[in-house]
C-alpha positions as semicolon CSV with decimal commas, in nm:
position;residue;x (nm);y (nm);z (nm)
1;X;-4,052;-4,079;-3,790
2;X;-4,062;-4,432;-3,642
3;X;-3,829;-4,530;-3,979
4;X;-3,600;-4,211;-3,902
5;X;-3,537;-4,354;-3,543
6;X;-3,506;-4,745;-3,680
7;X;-3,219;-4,609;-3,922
8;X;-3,043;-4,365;-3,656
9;X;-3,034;-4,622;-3,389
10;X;-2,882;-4,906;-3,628
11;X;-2,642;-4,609;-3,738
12;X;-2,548;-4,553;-3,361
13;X;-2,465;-4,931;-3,295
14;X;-2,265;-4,969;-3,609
15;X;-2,047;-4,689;-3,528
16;X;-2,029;-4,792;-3,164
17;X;-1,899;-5,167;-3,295
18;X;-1,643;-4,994;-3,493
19;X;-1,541;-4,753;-3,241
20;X;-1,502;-5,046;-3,014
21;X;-1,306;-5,229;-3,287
22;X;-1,021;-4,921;-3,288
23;X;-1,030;-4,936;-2,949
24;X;-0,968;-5,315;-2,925
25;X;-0,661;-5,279;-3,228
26;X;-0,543;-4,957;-3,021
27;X;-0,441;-5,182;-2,723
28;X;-0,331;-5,492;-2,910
29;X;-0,058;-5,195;-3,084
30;X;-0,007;-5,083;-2,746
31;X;0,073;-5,438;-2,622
32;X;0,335;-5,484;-2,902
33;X;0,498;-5,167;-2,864
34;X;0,566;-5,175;-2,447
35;X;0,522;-5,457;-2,196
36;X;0,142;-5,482;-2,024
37;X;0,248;-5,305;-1,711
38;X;0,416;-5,020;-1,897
39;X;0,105;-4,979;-2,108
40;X;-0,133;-4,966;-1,853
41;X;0,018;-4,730;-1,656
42;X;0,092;-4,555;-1,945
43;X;-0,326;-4,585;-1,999
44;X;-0,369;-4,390;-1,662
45;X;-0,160;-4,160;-1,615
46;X;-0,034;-4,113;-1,952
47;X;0,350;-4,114;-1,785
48;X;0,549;-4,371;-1,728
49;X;0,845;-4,290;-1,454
50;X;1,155;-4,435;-1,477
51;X;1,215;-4,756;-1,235
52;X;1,550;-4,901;-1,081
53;X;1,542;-5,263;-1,108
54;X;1,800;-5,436;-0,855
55;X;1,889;-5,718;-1,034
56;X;1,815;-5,798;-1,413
57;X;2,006;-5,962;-1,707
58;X;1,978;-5,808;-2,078
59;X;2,094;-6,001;-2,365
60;X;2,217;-5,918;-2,729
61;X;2,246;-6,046;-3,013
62;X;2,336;-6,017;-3,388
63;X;2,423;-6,175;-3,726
64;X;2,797;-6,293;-3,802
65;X;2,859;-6,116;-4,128
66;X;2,532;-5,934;-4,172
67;X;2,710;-5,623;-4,326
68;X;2,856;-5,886;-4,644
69;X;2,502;-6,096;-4,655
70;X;2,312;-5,811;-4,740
71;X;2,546;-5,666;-4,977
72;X;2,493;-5,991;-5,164
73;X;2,128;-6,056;-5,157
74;X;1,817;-5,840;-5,254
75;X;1,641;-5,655;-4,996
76;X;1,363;-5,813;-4,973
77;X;1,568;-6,156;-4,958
78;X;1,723;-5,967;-4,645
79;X;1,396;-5,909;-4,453
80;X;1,233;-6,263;-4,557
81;X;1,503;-6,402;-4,352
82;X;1,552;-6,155;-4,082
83;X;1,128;-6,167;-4,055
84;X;1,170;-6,579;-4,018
85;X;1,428;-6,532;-3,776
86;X;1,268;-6,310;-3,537
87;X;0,928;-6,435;-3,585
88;X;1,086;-6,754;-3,411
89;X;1,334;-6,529;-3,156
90;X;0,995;-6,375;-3,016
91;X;0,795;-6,724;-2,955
92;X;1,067;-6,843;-2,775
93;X;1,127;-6,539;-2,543
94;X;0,761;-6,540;-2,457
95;X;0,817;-6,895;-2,308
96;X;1,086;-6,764;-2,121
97;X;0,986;-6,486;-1,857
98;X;1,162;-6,255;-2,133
99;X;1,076;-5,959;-2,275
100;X;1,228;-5,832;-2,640
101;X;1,299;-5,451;-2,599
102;X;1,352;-5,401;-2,965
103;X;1,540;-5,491;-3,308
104;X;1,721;-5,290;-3,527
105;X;1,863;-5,408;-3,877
106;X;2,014;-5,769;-3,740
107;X;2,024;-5,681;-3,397
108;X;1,802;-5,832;-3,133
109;X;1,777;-5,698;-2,747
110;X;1,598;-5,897;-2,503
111;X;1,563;-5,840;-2,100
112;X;1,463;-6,065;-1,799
113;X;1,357;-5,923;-1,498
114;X;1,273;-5,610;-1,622
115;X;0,952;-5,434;-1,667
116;X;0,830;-5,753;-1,451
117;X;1,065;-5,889;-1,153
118;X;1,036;-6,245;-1,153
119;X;1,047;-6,486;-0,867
120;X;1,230;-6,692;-1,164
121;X;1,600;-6,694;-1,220
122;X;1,619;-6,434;-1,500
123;X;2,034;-6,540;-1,541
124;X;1,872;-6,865;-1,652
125;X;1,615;-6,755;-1,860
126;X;1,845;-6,532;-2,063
127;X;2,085;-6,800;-2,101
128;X;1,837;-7,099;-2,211
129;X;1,678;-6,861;-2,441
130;X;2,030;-6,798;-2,567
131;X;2,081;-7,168;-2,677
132;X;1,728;-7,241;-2,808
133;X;1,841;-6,940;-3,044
134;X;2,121;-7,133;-3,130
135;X;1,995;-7,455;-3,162
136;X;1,710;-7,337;-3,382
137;X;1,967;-7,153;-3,594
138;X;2,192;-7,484;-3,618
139;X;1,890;-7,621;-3,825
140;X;1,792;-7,292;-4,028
141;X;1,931;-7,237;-4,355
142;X;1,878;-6,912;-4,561
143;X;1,618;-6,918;-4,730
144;X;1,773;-6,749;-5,047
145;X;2,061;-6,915;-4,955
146;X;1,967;-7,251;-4,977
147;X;2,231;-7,531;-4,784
148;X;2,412;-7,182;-4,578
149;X;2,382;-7,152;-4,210
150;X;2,298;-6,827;-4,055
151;X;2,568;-6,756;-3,729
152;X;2,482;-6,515;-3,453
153;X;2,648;-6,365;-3,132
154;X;2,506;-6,357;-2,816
155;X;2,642;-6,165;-2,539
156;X;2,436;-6,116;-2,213
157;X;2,486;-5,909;-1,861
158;X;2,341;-5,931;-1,479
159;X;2,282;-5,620;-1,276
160;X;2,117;-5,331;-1,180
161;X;1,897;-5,160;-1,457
162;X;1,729;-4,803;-1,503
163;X;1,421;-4,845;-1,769
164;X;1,216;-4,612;-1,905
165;X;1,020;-4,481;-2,160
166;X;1,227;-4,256;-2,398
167;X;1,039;-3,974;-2,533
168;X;0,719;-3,854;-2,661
169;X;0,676;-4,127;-2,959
């Protein structure tokens, strides 16, 4: 009996470690997907209203000739580069009071001000984050590409902002 117990209670503290473990890689998914706010609200109610946000700047940006570069490279040559690009794009928005709201294909959106309103100047943030891009990319080549330049487009607006949680997924 006393063996029976030994073995069920080592049983119960394994699966409590890896229950804890999910948990722990639940919430560092969470944190990826949606800002901290979002996702603890999200965590309490399980709804997240849509806010109005006075005053915040969103910025764009894509690749100059995407369309032609991947018609001439491999696909996984495409997302090397696109995976070494953004890797770098999303260290230096999170020195920036910036937030990236998502990426599709070559395409890269990015907000200040929103979820969190800033005391900081989020007009400022967008824009030096803009030119670190572009400085970084002044010094990246392709990595396939060896000795070619990558170009991008930035484009960025100030003013009010509805956000929100789309959907169920």
């Amino acid at each position: 009996m006393l063996q029976y117990t030994n073995n069920l209670e080592k049983l119960v503290k394994e699966r409590t470690q890896q229950l804890e473990e999910a948990q722990e890689h639940a919430e560092r998914l969470l944190l990826e997907l949606l800002p901290k706010s979002v996702a603890d609200e999200l965590k309490v109610s399980r709804r997240v209203d849509p806010k109005n946000y006075k005053s915040a700047t969103v910025m764009y940006s894509d690749v100059v000739g995407f369309t032609s570069l991947c018609s001439d490279s491999l696909p996984m040559e495409v997302v090397t580069l696109l995976s070494g690009v953004f890797q770098k794009f999303d260290i230096i928005i999170s020195q920036h009071q910036c937030y990236k709201v998502e990426t599709i294909g070559d395409a890269y959106m990015v907000t200040s001000g929103v979820p969190i309103t800033s005391r900081h100047n989020h007009v400022r943030d967008i824009a030096s984050v803009a030119i670190i891009m572009r400085d970084f990319l002044s010094e990246y080549e392709i990595p396939h590409r060896p000795g070619q330049k990558l170009h991008c487009r930035w484009g960025f607006n100030t003013g009010p902002v509805f956000a929100g949680v789309v959907g169920l997924n």
